[in-house]
CSV table of C-alpha atoms and ligand atoms in Angstrom, one decimal:
chain,number,residue,atom,x,y,z
A,21,MET,CA,-4.5,5.0,-31.1
A,22,PRO,CA,-5.5,4.4,-34.8
A,23,ASP,CA,-8.8,2.9,-35.7
A,24,ASP,CA,-8.6,-0.7,-37.0
A,25,SER,CA,-9.2,-0.1,-40.7
A,26,ALA,CA,-9.4,-3.8,-41.5
A,27,PHE,CA,-12.5,-4.0,-39.3
A,28,PRO,CA,-15.5,-4.6,-39.6
A,29,ALA,CA,-14.4,-7.4,-41.8
A,30,ALA,CA,-16.3,-9.0,-44.7
A,31,GLY,CA,-19.0,-11.4,-43.7
A,32,MET,CA,-20.2,-9.4,-40.7
A,33,PRO,CA,-23.8,-10.0,-39.9
A,34,PRO,CA,-26.3,-7.2,-40.4
A,35,LEU,CA,-27.1,-5.6,-37.0
A,36,ASP,CA,-30.0,-3.7,-35.4
A,37,GLY,CA,-27.5,-1.9,-33.2
A,38,ASP,CA,-24.0,-0.5,-33.7
A,39,LEU,CA,-20.5,-2.0,-33.9
A,40,LEU,CA,-18.1,0.6,-32.8
A,41,THR,CA,-14.5,0.4,-33.9
A,42,ALA,CA,-13.2,4.0,-33.2
A,43,SER,CA,-10.5,4.0,-30.5
A,44,SER,CA,-12.6,6.4,-28.4
A,45,ALA,CA,-15.3,3.6,-28.2
A,46,ARG,CA,-12.8,0.8,-27.6
A,47,ALA,CA,-10.6,2.4,-25.0
A,48,PRO,CA,-13.3,2.4,-22.2
A,49,ALA,CA,-13.9,-1.3,-22.9
A,50,ALA,CA,-10.2,-1.9,-22.3
A,51,ALA,CA,-10.5,-0.6,-18.7
A,52,ASP,CA,-12.5,-1.3,-15.6
A,53,PHE,CA,-13.0,-0.2,-12.0
A,54,GLY,CA,-9.9,-2.1,-11.0
A,55,HIS,CA,-7.5,-0.1,-13.2
A,56,LEU,CA,-5.2,-3.1,-13.1
A,57,VAL,CA,-5.7,-4.8,-16.4
A,58,HIS,CA,-6.0,-3.3,-19.9
A,59,ARG,CA,-6.9,-5.4,-23.0
A,60,MET,CA,-8.0,-3.6,-26.2
A,61,PRO,CA,-10.9,-5.1,-28.1
A,62,LEU,CA,-11.3,-5.1,-31.8
A,63,ALA,CA,-14.8,-3.6,-31.5
A,64,VAL,CA,-17.6,-2.8,-29.1
A,65,LEU,CA,-21.1,-4.0,-29.9
A,66,ARG,CA,-24.0,-1.8,-28.7
A,67,PRO,CA,-26.7,-4.4,-29.4
A,68,GLY,CA,-30.0,-3.2,-30.8
A,69,SER,CA,-31.6,-6.6,-30.2
A,70,VAL,CA,-30.8,-10.0,-28.6
A,71,GLU,CA,-30.4,-11.3,-32.1
A,72,ASP,CA,-27.5,-8.9,-32.5
A,73,ILE,CA,-25.7,-10.6,-29.6
A,74,ALA,CA,-26.5,-14.0,-31.0
A,75,ALA,CA,-25.3,-13.1,-34.5
A,76,MET,CA,-22.1,-11.5,-33.1
A,77,ILE,CA,-21.3,-14.6,-31.1
A,78,ARG,CA,-21.8,-16.8,-34.2
A,79,TRP,CA,-19.6,-14.5,-36.2
A,80,ALA,CA,-16.9,-14.5,-33.4
A,81,SER,CA,-17.0,-18.3,-33.2
A,82,ALA,CA,-16.6,-18.7,-37.0
A,83,SER,CA,-13.8,-16.1,-37.1
A,84,GLY,CA,-11.8,-17.5,-34.2
A,85,LYS,CA,-12.5,-14.4,-32.0
A,86,GLN,CA,-13.7,-14.2,-28.5
A,87,LEU,CA,-16.4,-12.1,-26.9
A,88,ALA,CA,-17.5,-10.8,-23.5
A,89,ALA,CA,-20.4,-8.9,-22.1
A,90,ARG,CA,-19.7,-5.8,-20.2
A,91,GLY,CA,-22.3,-4.5,-17.7
A,92,ARG,CA,-21.0,-1.3,-16.2
A,93,GLY,CA,-17.3,-2.4,-16.0
A,94,HIS,CA,-17.2,-2.8,-12.2
A,95,SER,CA,-14.9,-5.8,-12.5
A,96,VAL,CA,-11.5,-5.3,-10.8
A,97,TYR,CA,-9.4,-7.6,-12.9
A,98,GLY,CA,-10.3,-7.4,-16.6
A,99,ARG,CA,-13.1,-9.9,-16.4
A,100,SER,CA,-15.2,-8.2,-19.1
A,101,GLN,CA,-12.3,-7.4,-21.3
A,102,VAL,CA,-11.2,-9.2,-24.5
A,103,ASP,CA,-7.9,-8.7,-26.2
A,104,GLY,CA,-8.6,-8.4,-29.9
A,105,GLY,CA,-12.2,-9.6,-29.6
A,106,ILE,CA,-15.6,-8.1,-29.2
A,107,VAL,CA,-17.0,-6.5,-26.0
A,108,VAL,CA,-20.8,-6.4,-25.9
A,109,ASP,CA,-21.8,-3.2,-24.0
A,110,MET,CA,-25.0,-4.3,-22.2
A,111,SER,CA,-25.6,-1.0,-20.6
A,112,GLY,CA,-28.2,0.1,-23.2
A,113,HIS,CA,-30.0,-3.2,-23.0
A,114,ASP,CA,-31.8,-2.1,-19.9
A,115,GLY,CA,-35.5,-2.4,-20.3
A,116,ILE,CA,-37.7,-3.1,-17.3
A,117,GLY,CA,-41.1,-4.7,-17.7
A,118,HIS,CA,-44.3,-4.6,-15.8
A,119,VAL,CA,-43.8,-4.9,-12.0
A,120,GLY,CA,-46.0,-7.8,-10.8
A,121,ARG,CA,-46.8,-8.8,-7.3
A,122,ASP,CA,-44.0,-11.4,-7.1
A,123,ARG,CA,-41.8,-10.8,-10.1
A,124,VAL,CA,-40.4,-8.4,-12.7
A,125,VAL,CA,-38.8,-9.1,-16.0
A,126,VAL,CA,-35.7,-7.0,-16.7
A,127,ASP,CA,-33.1,-6.8,-19.4
A,128,ALA,CA,-29.6,-7.8,-18.2
A,129,GLY,CA,-28.0,-4.4,-18.7
A,130,ALA,CA,-30.4,-2.7,-16.2
A,131,THR,CA,-28.8,-1.7,-12.9
A,132,TRP,CA,-30.2,-2.8,-9.6
A,133,ARG,CA,-30.8,0.9,-8.9
A,134,ALA,CA,-33.0,1.2,-12.0
A,135,VAL,CA,-34.8,-2.0,-11.1
A,136,LEU,CA,-35.6,-0.6,-7.6
A,137,ALA,CA,-36.7,2.7,-9.1
A,138,ARG,CA,-39.5,0.7,-10.8
A,139,THR,CA,-40.4,-1.8,-8.0
A,140,LEU,CA,-40.4,0.4,-5.0
A,141,PRO,CA,-43.3,2.6,-6.0
A,142,ALA,CA,-45.2,-0.8,-6.1
A,143,ARG,CA,-43.7,-1.5,-2.6
A,144,ARG,CA,-41.8,-4.5,-4.0
A,145,THR,CA,-38.1,-5.4,-3.8
A,146,PRO,CA,-35.7,-8.1,-4.7
A,147,PRO,CA,-35.0,-10.0,-1.5
A,148,VAL,CA,-31.2,-9.7,-1.9
A,149,LEU,CA,-29.4,-6.5,-3.2
A,150,THR,CA,-25.7,-5.9,-3.5
A,151,ASN,CA,-24.4,-3.1,-1.3
A,152,TYR,CA,-23.6,-1.1,-4.5
A,153,LEU,CA,-26.7,-0.6,-6.7
A,154,ASP,CA,-25.0,0.6,-9.9
A,155,LEU,CA,-24.0,-2.9,-10.8
A,156,THR,CA,-26.0,-4.6,-13.6
A,157,VAL,CA,-28.4,-7.5,-13.2
A,158,GLY,CA,-26.4,-9.6,-15.7
A,159,GLY,CA,-23.1,-8.7,-14.1
A,160,THR,CA,-24.0,-9.8,-10.6
A,161,LEU,CA,-26.0,-12.8,-11.7
A,162,SER,CA,-22.9,-14.0,-13.5
A,163,VAL,CA,-21.0,-14.1,-10.1
A,164,GLY,CA,-23.7,-14.6,-7.5
A,165,GLY,CA,-24.6,-11.3,-6.0
A,166,ILE,CA,-24.0,-11.1,-2.2
A,167,GLY,CA,-25.5,-8.4,0.0
A,168,GLY,CA,-26.6,-7.5,3.5
A,169,THR,CA,-29.6,-10.0,3.5
A,170,THR,CA,-27.5,-12.9,2.3
A,171,ASN,CA,-27.3,-14.2,5.9
A,172,GLU,CA,-30.9,-15.3,5.5
A,173,HIS,CA,-31.7,-15.2,1.8
A,174,GLY,CA,-28.6,-16.4,0.0
A,175,MET,CA,-27.4,-14.8,-3.3
A,176,GLN,CA,-29.2,-12.9,-5.9
A,177,THR,CA,-28.8,-15.9,-8.1
A,178,ASP,CA,-31.1,-17.8,-5.7
A,179,HIS,CA,-34.0,-15.5,-6.5
A,180,VAL,CA,-34.1,-15.7,-10.3
A,181,LEU,CA,-37.2,-17.4,-11.7
A,182,GLU,CA,-36.2,-17.5,-15.4
A,183,LEU,CA,-33.4,-16.4,-17.6
A,184,GLU,CA,-32.9,-15.8,-21.3
A,185,ALA,CA,-29.3,-16.3,-22.4
A,186,VAL,CA,-27.4,-16.5,-25.6
A,187,THR,CA,-25.1,-19.5,-25.6
A,188,GLY,CA,-21.5,-19.7,-27.0
A,189,GLU,CA,-23.1,-21.3,-30.1
A,190,GLY,CA,-25.2,-18.1,-30.6
A,191,LYS,CA,-28.5,-19.8,-29.6
A,192,VAL,CA,-31.1,-17.8,-27.7
A,193,VAL,CA,-32.4,-20.0,-25.0
A,194,THR,CA,-35.0,-19.5,-22.2
A,195,CYS,CA,-34.1,-21.4,-19.1
A,196,SER,CA,-35.5,-22.0,-15.6
A,197,PRO,CA,-35.6,-24.7,-12.9
A,198,SER,CA,-38.1,-26.6,-15.1
A,199,GLU,CA,-36.9,-25.7,-18.6
A,200,ASN,CA,-33.3,-26.2,-19.9
A,201,SER,CA,-32.3,-26.4,-16.2
A,202,GLY,CA,-28.7,-27.4,-17.2
A,203,LEU,CA,-28.2,-24.0,-18.8
A,204,PHE,CA,-30.0,-22.3,-15.9
A,205,ASP,CA,-27.7,-23.8,-13.4
A,206,SER,CA,-24.6,-23.1,-15.5
A,207,VAL,CA,-25.3,-19.4,-16.3
A,208,ARG,CA,-26.1,-18.4,-12.7
A,209,ALA,CA,-22.8,-17.6,-11.2
A,210,GLY,CA,-21.2,-19.1,-14.3
A,211,LEU,CA,-18.7,-16.2,-14.8
A,212,GLY,CA,-20.0,-15.6,-18.3
A,213,GLN,CA,-18.6,-18.9,-19.4
A,214,PHE,CA,-21.7,-20.6,-20.8
A,215,GLY,CA,-23.9,-17.8,-22.1
A,216,ILE,CA,-24.6,-14.1,-22.1
A,217,ILE,CA,-27.6,-13.3,-19.9
A,218,THR,CA,-30.0,-11.1,-21.9
A,219,ARG,CA,-33.1,-11.1,-19.7
A,220,ALA,CA,-34.0,-12.2,-16.1
A,221,THR,CA,-37.2,-12.8,-14.3
A,222,LEU,CA,-36.5,-11.6,-10.8
A,223,ALA,CA,-38.5,-12.7,-7.7
A,224,LEU,CA,-39.9,-9.8,-5.7
A,225,VAL,CA,-41.1,-9.6,-2.1
A,226,PRO,CA,-43.0,-6.9,-0.2
A,227,ALA,CA,-40.6,-4.0,0.5
A,228,PRO,CA,-40.2,-3.1,4.2
A,229,ASP,CA,-41.3,0.4,5.3
A,230,ARG,CA,-38.3,1.1,7.5
A,231,ALA,CA,-34.9,-0.1,8.6
A,232,ARG,CA,-33.4,0.2,12.1
A,233,ARG,CA,-29.7,0.1,11.8
A,234,TYR,CA,-27.3,-0.8,14.6
A,235,VAL,CA,-23.6,-0.2,14.3
A,236,LEU,CA,-21.9,-1.8,17.2
A,237,SER,CA,-18.2,-1.4,18.2
A,238,TYR,CA,-16.1,-4.2,19.6
A,239,PRO,CA,-12.7,-4.0,21.2
A,240,ASP,CA,-11.3,-6.9,19.3
A,241,LEU,CA,-11.8,-9.5,16.6
A,242,GLU,CA,-12.9,-12.2,19.0
A,243,GLY,CA,-15.7,-9.9,20.3
A,244,LEU,CA,-16.9,-9.0,16.8
A,245,VAL,CA,-17.0,-12.6,15.6
A,246,ALA,CA,-18.8,-13.8,18.8
A,247,GLY,CA,-21.4,-11.1,18.4
A,248,GLN,CA,-21.9,-11.9,14.8
A,249,ARG,CA,-22.3,-15.6,15.4
A,250,HIS,CA,-24.9,-14.7,18.2
A,251,VAL,CA,-26.9,-12.6,15.8
A,252,LEU,CA,-26.7,-15.1,13.0
A,253,ARG,CA,-27.9,-17.9,15.3
A,254,ASP,CA,-31.2,-16.5,16.3
A,255,THR,CA,-31.9,-14.6,13.0
A,256,ARG,CA,-32.8,-11.4,14.9
A,257,ALA,CA,-31.4,-9.3,12.1
A,258,ASP,CA,-32.6,-9.0,8.5
A,259,HIS,CA,-29.3,-7.6,7.4
A,260,LEU,CA,-26.0,-8.7,9.0
A,261,GLN,CA,-22.5,-7.5,7.9
A,262,GLY,CA,-19.5,-6.1,9.7
A,263,ALA,CA,-16.1,-4.7,9.0
A,264,ILE,CA,-12.6,-4.2,10.4
A,265,LEU,CA,-11.7,-0.6,9.8
A,266,PRO,CA,-8.4,1.3,10.1
A,267,GLY,CA,-8.5,3.8,12.9
A,268,GLY,CA,-5.2,5.6,13.0
A,269,ASP,CA,-2.6,2.9,13.8
A,270,ARG,CA,-5.2,0.5,15.3
A,271,TRP,CA,-8.0,-1.6,14.0
A,272,GLN,CA,-11.7,-0.9,14.8
A,273,TYR,CA,-14.2,-3.8,14.8
A,274,GLN,CA,-17.7,-3.0,13.8
A,275,LEU,CA,-20.9,-5.1,13.6
A,276,GLU,CA,-23.7,-3.8,11.4
A,277,MET,CA,-27.2,-5.2,11.6
A,278,VAL,CA,-30.5,-3.9,10.3
A,279,VAL,CA,-34.0,-4.9,11.4
A,280,PHE,CA,-36.7,-4.1,8.9
A,281,HIS,CA,-40.0,-3.0,10.4
A,282,PRO,CA,-43.4,-1.5,9.6
A,283,SER,CA,-43.6,2.3,10.3
A,284,ASP,CA,-45.8,1.9,13.3
A,285,GLU,CA,-44.0,-1.1,14.9
A,286,PRO,CA,-40.4,-0.2,15.7
A,287,PRO,CA,-38.3,-3.0,17.0
A,288,ASN,CA,-37.5,-3.2,20.7
A,289,ASP,CA,-33.9,-2.1,21.0
A,290,ALA,CA,-33.3,-4.0,24.2
A,291,LEU,CA,-34.4,-7.2,22.7
A,292,VAL,CA,-32.4,-6.7,19.5
A,293,LEU,CA,-29.2,-5.9,21.5
A,294,ASP,CA,-29.8,-8.6,24.1
A,295,GLY,CA,-26.8,-10.8,24.8
A,296,LEU,CA,-24.4,-8.6,22.7
A,297,ARG,CA,-21.2,-7.6,24.5
A,298,ASP,CA,-20.3,-4.6,22.4
A,299,ASP,CA,-19.0,-1.3,23.8
A,300,ARG,CA,-22.4,0.2,24.2
A,301,SER,CA,-21.1,3.7,24.8
A,302,ARG,CA,-20.0,3.7,21.1
A,303,SER,CA,-23.0,2.1,19.5
A,304,GLU,CA,-25.0,4.0,16.9
A,305,VAL,CA,-28.6,3.4,16.1
A,306,GLU,CA,-30.5,5.1,13.3
A,307,ASP,CA,-34.0,4.5,12.0
A,308,ILE,CA,-34.3,5.2,8.2
A,309,SER,CA,-36.6,4.5,5.4
A,310,TYR,CA,-36.0,1.3,3.3
A,311,GLU,CA,-35.0,3.6,0.4
A,312,GLU,CA,-32.4,5.3,2.7
A,313,TYR,CA,-31.2,1.9,3.8
A,314,LEU,CA,-30.7,0.8,0.2
A,315,GLU,CA,-28.6,4.0,-0.4
A,316,LEU,CA,-26.2,3.4,2.5
A,317,PHE,CA,-23.3,2.4,0.2
A,318,ASP,CA,-23.7,5.8,-1.6
A,319,ARG,CA,-22.2,7.4,1.5
A,320,PHE,CA,-19.1,5.3,1.0
A,321,GLU,CA,-18.9,6.0,-2.7
A,322,HIS,CA,-19.4,9.7,-2.0
A,323,ALA,CA,-16.5,9.7,0.5
A,324,GLN,CA,-14.3,7.7,-1.8
A,325,ARG,CA,-15.0,10.1,-4.7
A,326,SER,CA,-14.2,13.1,-2.5
A,327,THR,CA,-10.8,11.7,-1.6
A,328,GLY,CA,-10.1,10.5,-5.2
A,329,GLU,CA,-9.9,6.9,-4.1
A,330,TRP,CA,-12.9,5.9,-6.2
A,331,SER,CA,-10.8,6.3,-9.4
A,332,ARG,CA,-7.6,4.7,-8.1
A,333,PRO,CA,-6.6,1.1,-8.7
A,334,HIS,CA,-8.7,-1.4,-6.7
A,335,PRO,CA,-6.8,-4.6,-5.9
A,336,TRP,CA,-9.7,-6.1,-4.1
A,337,LEU,CA,-9.8,-9.7,-2.8
A,338,THR,CA,-13.1,-11.3,-1.9
A,339,THR,CA,-13.3,-14.7,-0.3
A,340,PHE,CA,-15.3,-17.0,2.0
A,341,LEU,CA,-13.8,-18.6,5.1
A,342,PRO,CA,-15.0,-21.6,6.9
A,343,GLY,CA,-16.4,-20.6,10.3
A,344,SER,CA,-13.9,-22.9,12.1
A,345,ALA,CA,-10.9,-21.0,10.6
A,346,ALA,CA,-12.4,-17.5,10.2
A,347,GLU,CA,-10.8,-15.9,13.3
A,348,ARG,CA,-7.5,-17.6,12.8
A,349,VAL,CA,-7.1,-16.5,9.2
A,350,ALA,CA,-8.4,-13.0,9.9
A,351,ARG,CA,-6.1,-12.6,12.9
A,352,GLY,CA,-3.1,-13.7,10.8
A,353,VAL,CA,-4.0,-11.2,8.0
A,354,LEU,CA,-4.4,-8.4,10.5
A,355,ARG,CA,-1.0,-9.3,12.0
A,356,ASP,CA,0.7,-8.9,8.7
A,357,LEU,CA,-1.2,-5.8,7.5
A,358,ALA,CA,-0.7,-2.3,8.9
A,359,PRO,CA,-4.1,-0.4,9.1
A,360,GLY,CA,-2.7,2.3,6.8
A,361,GLU,CA,-2.1,-0.2,4.0
A,362,LEU,CA,-5.8,-0.5,3.2
A,363,GLY,CA,-6.0,3.0,1.8
A,364,GLY,CA,-7.7,5.9,3.6
A,365,LEU,CA,-11.2,4.5,3.2
A,366,GLY,CA,-10.3,0.8,2.8
A,367,ARG,CA,-11.8,-1.9,5.0
A,368,ILE,CA,-11.9,-5.5,5.6
A,369,MET,CA,-15.4,-6.8,5.3
A,370,LEU,CA,-16.0,-9.8,7.7
A,371,TYR,CA,-19.5,-11.3,8.3
A,372,PRO,CA,-21.1,-14.6,8.7
A,373,ILE,CA,-23.5,-16.4,6.4
A,374,ASP,CA,-25.7,-19.5,6.8
A,375,PRO,CA,-24.6,-21.4,3.7
A,376,ARG,CA,-28.0,-23.3,3.7
A,377,ALA,CA,-29.5,-20.1,2.4
A,378,VAL,CA,-27.4,-20.4,-0.8
A,379,ALA,CA,-28.7,-22.8,-3.3
A,380,THR,CA,-27.0,-21.8,-6.6
A,381,PRO,CA,-24.8,-24.7,-7.7
A,382,LEU,CA,-21.8,-22.8,-9.0
A,383,VAL,CA,-21.5,-20.4,-6.0
A,384,ARG,CA,-18.6,-22.1,-4.1
A,385,LEU,CA,-18.7,-21.9,-0.3
A,386,PRO,CA,-16.8,-23.8,2.4
A,387,ASP,CA,-18.6,-26.9,3.6
A,388,GLU,CA,-19.4,-25.8,7.1
A,389,PRO,CA,-22.5,-24.7,9.1
A,390,VAL,CA,-21.3,-21.1,9.2
A,391,VAL,CA,-19.1,-19.4,6.6
A,392,PHE,CA,-17.6,-15.9,6.7
A,393,ALA,CA,-17.4,-13.4,3.9
A,394,PHE,CA,-13.8,-12.0,4.2
A,395,ASN,CA,-13.0,-9.2,1.7
A,396,LEU,CA,-10.0,-6.9,1.5
A,397,ILE,CA,-11.4,-3.7,0.1
A,398,ARG,CA,-8.2,-1.8,-0.7
A,399,SER,CA,-7.7,1.3,-2.8
A,400,GLY,CA,-4.2,1.3,-4.2
A,401,PRO,CA,-1.7,4.1,-4.4
A,402,GLN,CA,-0.7,5.4,-7.8
A,403,ASP,CA,2.7,3.7,-7.6
A,404,ALA,CA,2.6,0.9,-10.2
A,405,ASP,CA,5.2,-1.3,-8.4
A,406,ARG,CA,3.3,-1.2,-5.2
A,407,ILE,CA,0.1,-2.1,-7.0
A,408,GLU,CA,1.8,-5.0,-8.6
A,409,ARG,CA,2.9,-6.2,-5.2
A,410,MET,CA,-0.6,-5.8,-3.8
A,411,VAL,CA,-1.9,-8.2,-6.6
A,412,GLU,CA,0.9,-10.6,-5.7
A,413,GLU,CA,-0.1,-10.3,-2.0
A,414,ASN,CA,-3.7,-11.2,-3.1
A,415,ARG,CA,-2.3,-14.4,-4.5
A,416,ALA,CA,-0.6,-15.3,-1.3
A,417,LEU,CA,-3.7,-14.3,0.8
A,418,TYR,CA,-5.9,-16.4,-1.5
A,419,GLU,CA,-3.6,-19.4,-0.9
A,420,ARG,CA,-3.8,-18.8,2.8
A,421,VAL,CA,-7.6,-18.8,2.6
A,422,ARG,CA,-7.7,-21.9,0.4
A,423,ASP,CA,-5.3,-23.8,2.7
A,424,ALA,CA,-7.7,-23.0,5.5
A,425,GLY,CA,-10.6,-24.5,3.5
A,426,GLY,CA,-11.9,-21.2,2.2
A,427,CYS,CA,-13.1,-20.3,-1.3
A,428,LEU,CA,-12.8,-17.4,-3.7
A,429,TYR,CA,-15.6,-15.1,-4.6
A,430,PRO,CA,-14.3,-14.7,-8.1
A,431,VAL,CA,-14.7,-11.0,-8.5
A,432,SER,CA,-11.2,-10.7,-7.0
A,433,ALA,CA,-8.0,-9.1,-8.4
A,434,LEU,CA,-5.5,-11.9,-8.9
A,435,GLU,CA,-4.2,-14.3,-11.6
A,436,LEU,CA,-5.8,-17.7,-11.6
A,437,THR,CA,-4.5,-20.8,-13.4
A,438,ALA,CA,-6.4,-23.7,-14.8
A,439,ASP,CA,-5.4,-25.7,-11.8
A,440,ASP,CA,-6.8,-23.0,-9.5
A,441,TRP,CA,-10.2,-23.2,-11.3
A,442,ALA,CA,-10.2,-26.9,-11.0
A,443,GLU,CA,-9.5,-26.6,-7.3
A,444,HIS,CA,-12.1,-23.8,-6.9
A,445,PHE,CA,-14.9,-25.8,-8.4
A,446,GLY,CA,-13.7,-29.0,-6.7
A,447,PRO,CA,-16.2,-31.9,-7.2
A,448,LEU,CA,-18.1,-29.7,-9.7
A,449,TRP,CA,-15.2,-29.3,-12.0
A,450,PRO,CA,-16.2,-32.2,-14.3
A,451,THR,CA,-19.7,-30.7,-14.5
A,452,VAL,CA,-18.3,-27.3,-15.4
A,453,ARG,CA,-16.1,-28.8,-18.1
A,454,ARG,CA,-19.0,-30.7,-19.6
A,455,ALA,CA,-21.2,-27.5,-19.5
A,456,LYS,CA,-18.4,-25.6,-21.3
A,457,GLU,CA,-18.2,-28.2,-24.1
A,458,ARG,CA,-22.0,-28.2,-24.4
A,459,PHE,CA,-22.8,-24.5,-24.3
A,460,ASP,CA,-19.6,-22.9,-25.6
A,461,PRO,CA,-17.7,-25.6,-27.4
A,462,GLN,CA,-15.5,-23.1,-29.3
A,463,HIS,CA,-14.6,-21.3,-26.1
A,464,VAL,CA,-15.8,-18.0,-27.4
A,465,LEU,CA,-17.1,-16.5,-24.2
A,466,THR,CA,-15.6,-14.3,-21.5
A,467,PRO,CA,-11.8,-15.0,-21.7
A,468,GLY,CA,-11.2,-12.5,-18.9
A,469,TYR,CA,-11.7,-15.2,-16.3
A,470,HIS,CA,-8.5,-16.7,-17.7
A,471,PRO,CA,-8.1,-19.6,-20.1
A,472,GLY,CA,-8.3,-21.8,-17.0
A,473,ALA,CA,-12.0,-21.1,-16.9
A,474,GLY,CA,-12.5,-20.2,-20.6
A,475,GLY,CA,-10.7,-23.4,-21.6
A,476,ALA,CA,-12.5,-25.6,-19.1
B,516,FAD,C1,-18.0,-0.5,-5.8
B,516,FAD,C2,-18.4,-2.0,-6.0
B,516,FAD,C3,-19.2,-2.6,-5.0
B,516,FAD,C4,-19.5,-3.9,-5.2
B,516,FAD,N1,-20.4,-4.5,-4.3
B,516,FAD,C5,-20.7,-5.8,-4.5
B,516,FAD,C6,-21.7,-6.4,-3.6
B,516,FAD,O1,-22.2,-5.8,-2.6
B,516,FAD,N2,-22.0,-7.7,-3.8
B,516,FAD,C7,-21.5,-8.4,-4.9
B,516,FAD,O2,-21.8,-9.5,-5.0
B,516,FAD,N3,-20.6,-7.8,-5.7
B,516,FAD,C8,-20.2,-6.6,-5.5
B,516,FAD,N4,-19.3,-6.0,-6.4
B,516,FAD,C9,-18.7,-6.9,-7.4
B,516,FAD,C10,-19.6,-7.0,-8.6
B,516,FAD,O3,-20.7,-7.9,-8.3
B,516,FAD,C11,-18.9,-7.5,-9.8
B,516,FAD,O4,-17.8,-6.8,-10.0
B,516,FAD,C12,-19.9,-7.4,-11.0
B,516,FAD,O5,-19.5,-8.3,-11.9
B,516,FAD,C13,-19.8,-6.0,-11.6
B,516,FAD,O6,-20.9,-5.7,-12.3
B,516,FAD,P1,-21.0,-5.0,-13.7
B,516,FAD,O7,-22.5,-5.1,-13.8
B,516,FAD,O8,-20.4,-3.7,-13.8
B,516,FAD,O9,-20.3,-6.1,-14.6
B,516,FAD,P2,-18.9,-6.0,-15.4
B,516,FAD,O10,-17.8,-5.7,-14.5
B,516,FAD,O11,-19.1,-5.3,-16.6
B,516,FAD,O12,-18.8,-7.6,-15.7
B,516,FAD,C14,-18.5,-8.5,-14.8
B,516,FAD,C15,-18.4,-9.9,-15.3
B,516,FAD,O13,-19.7,-10.4,-15.7
B,516,FAD,C16,-19.7,-10.6,-17.0
B,516,FAD,N5,-21.1,-10.2,-17.5
B,516,FAD,C17,-21.5,-8.9,-17.5
B,516,FAD,N6,-22.8,-8.9,-17.9
B,516,FAD,C18,-23.1,-10.1,-18.3
B,516,FAD,C19,-24.2,-10.7,-18.8
B,516,FAD,N7,-25.3,-10.0,-19.1
B,516,FAD,N8,-24.2,-12.1,-19.1
B,516,FAD,C20,-23.1,-12.8,-18.7
B,516,FAD,N9,-22.0,-12.3,-18.2
B,516,FAD,C21,-22.0,-11.0,-18.0
B,516,FAD,C22,-18.6,-9.9,-17.7
B,516,FAD,O14,-18.2,-10.4,-18.9
B,516,FAD,C23,-17.5,-10.0,-16.6
B,516,FAD,O15,-16.9,-11.2,-16.7
B,516,FAD,C24,-19.0,-4.7,-6.3
B,516,FAD,C25,-18.1,-4.0,-7.2
B,516,FAD,C26,-17.8,-2.7,-7.0
B,516,FAD,C27,-16.9,-2.1,-8.0
């Protein structure tokens, strides 16, 4: 692939960092974890300062180009890619400030793992963490950030005290609930449409000492969902998730809950398990440190890497179902899907959330007292035709979810039209459109979410 010799063009701003145009630098920015979409940028900016990002946005706007931030590229459908535009590689913009009692200020390119490496020695933690910790703060705050404690504490975007962002006009703005709150409410879960997040002040809470983890098996979907509802209702668990796993030619139904506790006060297992009708002969209980709890997903990553699935295409679909339709939709999907079709280590995540815990305006959830995260975590085969069909299946599944009153968690692998985005944001759509005109009037930012969102 030849370098683009016509670039950098005249009129480029002076930069503290580097603007890379070699094909070896651009090619990684034309790929992501999904391996489904490839769009080649004109250049990759490794910013040396926030002003570099602002200057590049102003240049892109004046030159009719588009620009997107890239955290660590864990999108599954090209959301951080820009065809013929500029990708801002945020991974080096990763400073972490002093860890205070209740907050820490971090640059948006820092990963959650790096944040924890600084906060845990002070026995502090963000209240919500994604299962996978090698995602960047800016990357997850731009979608929401869901994790095992979301059942009680909402999304990561609900625990941000202040943000610094560069708008689509290239202005560096500090925003919070009390200062420029319109931008604050737009950028959180704003899919990169209104600003590039450069810095975040994250709320911290005391880190638990230990985590007692219960993995309970159920014979069927109904049992799993009933158990999960029971646990959600009386808030006995600090972490509540669950999954439907392929087990040969059958499905296995697994509830996972974790109770945090001080070292010298382990929870009473009988009380924690009271009223749950799982197959107790197959239950697993482990007592691990909070650090080991945070690293649980690493076991899954390790297993996926060892089978090669980690580097295969990932046509993932992530949604939220209304509680009233969760079982019906899940049952229908299970009926149409053979367990083997998820990929060796694939799974369907299914777990309930109390939507009252989620306060971020742009996180869309069904309007019901209980909603269920419903995610098809599939690793695709190498066969390109089959992969294409899986993305098409995602579309059909999304429509099924939507028809049942469900919503998309927008990190999914599927095409979305302008009408889809209008439906996704529902009553908020006029607000989203106004925010776009206000903060990114030239529609410079993050075209990977489709012109439907970019052109709001
Ligand atoms: C293995 C794996 C596990 C995951 N687990 C979870 C999970 O438990 N919970 C969960 O919520 N999500 C999870 N995700 C999805 C994840 O939240 C999103 O894919 C996230 O966007 C990826 O983070 P990233 O930092 O690599 O960002 P990228 O993929 O690089 O970017 C994602 C999007 O955010 C935009 N963006 C990136 N940085 C910024 C910024 N600083 N300002 C504005 N916009 C920005 C990009 O332009 C792009 O549109 C998981 C993904 C993977 C691959």
